[in-house]
Amino acid sequence: IHASDTQARGPLTQPLFDAAVHVDPRVLTDLLATLQASGHSGTKIAFDVLPDVARQLGTAWEDDTISFTDVTVGCARLQRALHHLTDDTHHTPLATGDQRDCLVIVPKGAQHTFGAMILAKQLRYAGMRVTIDLEASPDTLSALAKSQFFHNVFMSASLSETSDTLCELTRTIHAQWPDSKVILGGTYLHRD
């Protein structure tokens, strides 16, 4: 993300944050419609601004300035908005021989799925075929391996995940798809 992009979307983050936690869910819907009508593309809002809003929700909860309910409702509204903003996304698929099959997973029991959903949308926008497992376990991965091959497996992990869980999932992935690349992302990467 370029500095100019950050400056351009910065003013949108706070109004969208306020709308996401507003008591009336129509406030967010109306604001998004207004932004699009004024020239902001759905994909730009979805891929650049909504992640900032989600981060702000998480920070506000960590700082104890909003409730867990507000964070949950706000993130659910952002996730619904993500689908609507990118439903009509037109993209240029990769060359026929280059299309990749990707799996985006979140470990079973994790409560942070928004980043994984954004990544899946971005990968689809880039022309890749994407499968999502938001409750990934060795059993669900083994079941997927019976019918699908993935070139890349993207694992989203938050600070609440344990190394043991992530290692077990990675071992299962390598056992099922030995040639697949495993890409780890999320706040887990901020651990020592």
Short mmCIF file of C-alpha atoms in Angstrom, two decimals:
data_model
loop_
_atom_site.label_atom_id
_atom_site.label_comp_id
_atom_site.label_asym_id
_atom_site.label_seq_id
_atom_site.Cartn_x
_atom_site.Cartn_y
_atom_site.Cartn_z
CA ILE A 1 0.00 0.00 0.00
CA HIS A 2 1.43 3.30 -1.03
CA ALA A 3 1.50 6.30 1.29
CA SER A 4 -0.84 8.19 -1.02
CA ASP A 5 -3.38 5.34 -0.73
CA THR A 6 -3.16 5.47 3.06
CA GLN A 7 -3.79 9.20 3.05
CA ALA A 8 -6.65 8.84 0.59
CA ARG A 9 -8.52 6.26 2.62
CA GLY A 10 -7.65 7.51 6.11
CA PRO A 11 -10.63 9.88 6.25
CA LEU A 12 -13.00 6.99 5.42
CA THR A 13 -11.91 4.72 8.26
CA GLN A 14 -13.50 6.59 11.19
CA PRO A 15 -16.90 7.16 9.55
CA LEU A 16 -17.04 3.49 8.53
CA PHE A 17 -16.00 2.43 12.05
CA ASP A 18 -18.78 4.57 13.55
CA ALA A 19 -21.30 3.18 11.06
CA ALA A 20 -20.25 -0.44 11.71
CA VAL A 21 -21.01 -0.16 15.43
CA HIS A 22 -24.06 2.09 15.07
CA VAL A 23 -27.29 0.77 16.59
CA ASP A 24 -28.98 1.02 13.18
CA PRO A 25 -27.41 -1.37 10.64
CA ARG A 26 -28.71 0.77 7.77
CA VAL A 27 -26.20 3.50 8.66
CA LEU A 28 -23.33 1.38 7.30
CA THR A 29 -25.29 0.30 4.23
CA ASP A 30 -26.24 3.89 3.45
CA LEU A 31 -22.69 5.18 3.96
CA LEU A 32 -21.26 2.51 1.65
CA ALA A 33 -23.83 3.37 -1.02
CA THR A 34 -22.94 7.06 -0.69
CA LEU A 35 -19.22 6.32 -0.98
CA GLN A 36 -19.74 4.25 -4.11
CA ALA A 37 -22.04 6.87 -5.63
CA SER A 38 -19.31 9.46 -5.06
CA GLY A 39 -16.76 7.41 -7.01
CA HIS A 40 -15.11 5.07 -4.50
CA SER A 41 -14.90 1.59 -6.04
CA GLY A 42 -16.32 -1.35 -4.13
CA THR A 43 -13.05 -3.27 -4.38
CA LYS A 44 -11.00 -0.33 -3.10
CA ILE A 45 -13.30 0.02 -0.09
CA ALA A 46 -13.38 -3.74 0.48
CA PHE A 47 -9.68 -4.48 0.07
CA ASP A 48 -8.12 -1.29 1.42
CA VAL A 49 -10.48 0.44 3.82
CA LEU A 50 -12.47 -2.36 5.50
CA PRO A 51 -9.32 -4.08 6.84
CA ASP A 52 -8.37 -0.76 8.48
CA VAL A 53 -11.82 -0.53 10.04
CA ALA A 54 -11.54 -4.12 11.31
CA ARG A 55 -8.13 -3.34 12.84
CA GLN A 56 -9.61 -0.25 14.48
CA LEU A 57 -12.42 -2.39 15.94
CA GLY A 58 -9.86 -4.81 17.38
CA THR A 59 -7.75 -2.01 18.81
CA ALA A 60 -10.80 -0.34 20.38
CA TRP A 61 -11.73 -3.63 22.03
CA GLU A 62 -8.16 -4.15 23.30
CA ASP A 63 -8.22 -0.59 24.65
CA ASP A 64 -11.56 -1.37 26.31
CA THR A 65 -13.34 1.51 24.57
CA ILE A 66 -15.99 -0.70 22.94
CA SER A 67 -17.65 -3.93 24.02
CA PHE A 68 -17.14 -7.43 22.66
CA THR A 69 -20.69 -7.21 21.32
CA ASP A 70 -19.82 -4.07 19.36
CA VAL A 71 -16.74 -5.75 17.88
CA THR A 72 -18.72 -8.87 16.95
CA VAL A 73 -21.59 -6.94 15.39
CA GLY A 74 -19.22 -4.51 13.65
CA CYS A 75 -17.13 -7.31 12.13
CA ALA A 76 -20.24 -9.21 11.03
CA ARG A 77 -21.49 -6.08 9.27
CA LEU A 78 -18.10 -5.55 7.62
CA GLN A 79 -18.07 -9.16 6.44
CA ARG A 80 -21.55 -8.76 4.93
CA ALA A 81 -20.41 -5.50 3.30
CA LEU A 82 -17.36 -7.28 1.88
CA HIS A 83 -19.60 -9.67 -0.03
CA HIS A 84 -21.83 -6.90 -1.39
CA LEU A 85 -18.93 -4.64 -2.37
CA THR A 86 -17.19 -7.37 -4.36
CA ASP A 87 -20.16 -9.33 -5.79
CA ASP A 88 -19.90 -7.57 -9.15
CA THR A 89 -16.11 -7.51 -9.20
CA HIS A 90 -14.76 -7.91 -12.71
CA HIS A 91 -11.27 -9.30 -12.92
CA THR A 92 -8.91 -10.55 -15.55
CA PRO A 93 -8.34 -14.26 -14.99
CA LEU A 94 -4.82 -15.57 -15.18
CA ALA A 95 -3.77 -17.36 -18.36
CA THR A 96 -5.53 -20.74 -18.61
CA GLY A 97 -2.49 -22.80 -17.67
CA ASP A 98 -1.59 -20.49 -14.80
CA GLN A 99 -4.78 -20.65 -12.77
CA ARG A 100 -3.97 -21.75 -9.26
CA ASP A 101 -6.10 -23.63 -6.76
CA CYS A 102 -5.79 -22.08 -3.33
CA LEU A 103 -7.08 -23.07 0.08
CA VAL A 104 -7.60 -20.39 2.72
CA ILE A 105 -7.92 -21.77 6.24
CA VAL A 106 -8.54 -20.57 9.76
CA PRO A 107 -7.83 -23.02 12.58
CA LYS A 108 -10.88 -24.62 14.18
CA GLY A 109 -12.23 -22.56 17.06
CA ALA A 110 -10.61 -19.31 15.94
CA GLN A 111 -12.86 -16.29 16.17
CA HIS A 112 -11.10 -14.06 13.66
CA THR A 113 -12.20 -14.85 10.11
CA PHE A 114 -12.52 -11.43 8.47
CA GLY A 115 -8.92 -11.26 7.24
CA ALA A 116 -9.22 -14.72 5.70
CA MET A 117 -12.42 -13.70 3.92
CA ILE A 118 -10.71 -10.61 2.48
CA LEU A 119 -7.74 -12.67 1.33
CA ALA A 120 -10.06 -15.19 -0.36
CA LYS A 121 -11.84 -12.36 -2.20
CA GLN A 122 -8.50 -10.85 -3.27
CA LEU A 123 -7.26 -14.20 -4.58
CA ARG A 124 -10.49 -14.69 -6.54
CA TYR A 125 -10.15 -11.16 -7.88
CA ALA A 126 -6.69 -12.17 -9.14
CA GLY A 127 -8.28 -15.06 -11.04
CA MET A 128 -7.48 -17.92 -8.70
CA ARG A 129 -9.85 -20.70 -7.66
CA VAL A 130 -10.32 -20.52 -3.90
CA THR A 131 -11.74 -22.89 -1.31
CA ILE A 132 -12.23 -21.70 2.27
CA ASP A 133 -12.17 -23.75 5.48
CA LEU A 134 -12.98 -21.50 8.46
CA GLU A 135 -12.91 -24.46 10.89
CA ALA A 136 -9.75 -26.19 9.69
CA SER A 137 -8.60 -29.30 11.49
CA PRO A 138 -6.56 -32.31 10.41
CA ASP A 139 -9.85 -34.12 9.74
CA THR A 140 -11.33 -31.38 7.53
CA LEU A 141 -8.08 -31.06 5.60
CA SER A 142 -7.84 -34.83 5.09
CA ALA A 143 -11.43 -34.85 3.81
CA LEU A 144 -10.66 -32.02 1.35
CA ALA A 145 -7.59 -33.88 0.10
CA LYS A 146 -9.76 -36.76 -1.12
CA SER A 147 -11.24 -34.59 -3.85
CA GLN A 148 -9.06 -31.50 -4.28
CA PHE A 149 -5.47 -30.43 -4.88
CA PHE A 150 -4.19 -27.03 -3.81
CA HIS A 151 -1.09 -25.27 -5.09
CA ASN A 152 -1.08 -22.93 -2.09
CA VAL A 153 -2.59 -23.10 1.37
CA PHE A 154 -2.98 -19.77 3.17
CA MET A 155 -3.35 -20.11 6.93
CA SER A 156 -4.68 -17.14 8.89
CA ALA A 157 -3.69 -17.28 12.55
CA SER A 158 -4.25 -14.85 15.38
CA LEU A 159 -2.27 -14.44 18.58
CA SER A 160 -4.69 -16.82 20.30
CA GLU A 161 -3.52 -19.80 18.19
CA THR A 162 -0.90 -22.12 19.63
CA SER A 163 2.24 -23.23 17.86
CA ASP A 164 1.19 -26.85 18.39
CA THR A 165 -2.10 -26.28 16.54
CA LEU A 166 -0.41 -24.53 13.62
CA CYS A 167 2.33 -27.17 13.39
CA GLU A 168 -0.27 -29.96 13.39
CA LEU A 169 -2.20 -28.26 10.57
CA THR A 170 1.01 -27.68 8.61
CA ARG A 171 2.06 -31.33 9.00
CA THR A 172 -1.38 -32.41 7.75
CA ILE A 173 -1.16 -30.06 4.77
CA HIS A 174 2.27 -31.36 3.81
CA ALA A 175 1.10 -34.97 4.20
CA GLN A 176 -1.96 -34.39 2.00
CA TRP A 177 -0.44 -32.02 -0.58
CA PRO A 178 3.37 -32.49 -0.47
CA ASP A 179 4.02 -29.99 -3.27
CA SER A 180 1.82 -27.23 -1.86
CA LYS A 181 3.22 -24.06 -0.38
CA VAL A 182 1.94 -23.07 3.06
CA ILE A 183 1.72 -19.34 3.68
CA LEU A 184 1.09 -18.17 7.26
CA GLY A 185 -0.41 -14.76 7.92
CA GLY A 186 -2.26 -12.88 10.61
CA THR A 187 -1.41 -11.40 13.96
CA TYR A 188 0.31 -14.63 14.99
CA LEU A 189 3.34 -13.34 13.10
CA HIS A 190 3.79 -10.65 15.78
CA ARG A 191 4.82 -13.25 18.37
CA ASP A 192 8.44 -13.40 19.46
#
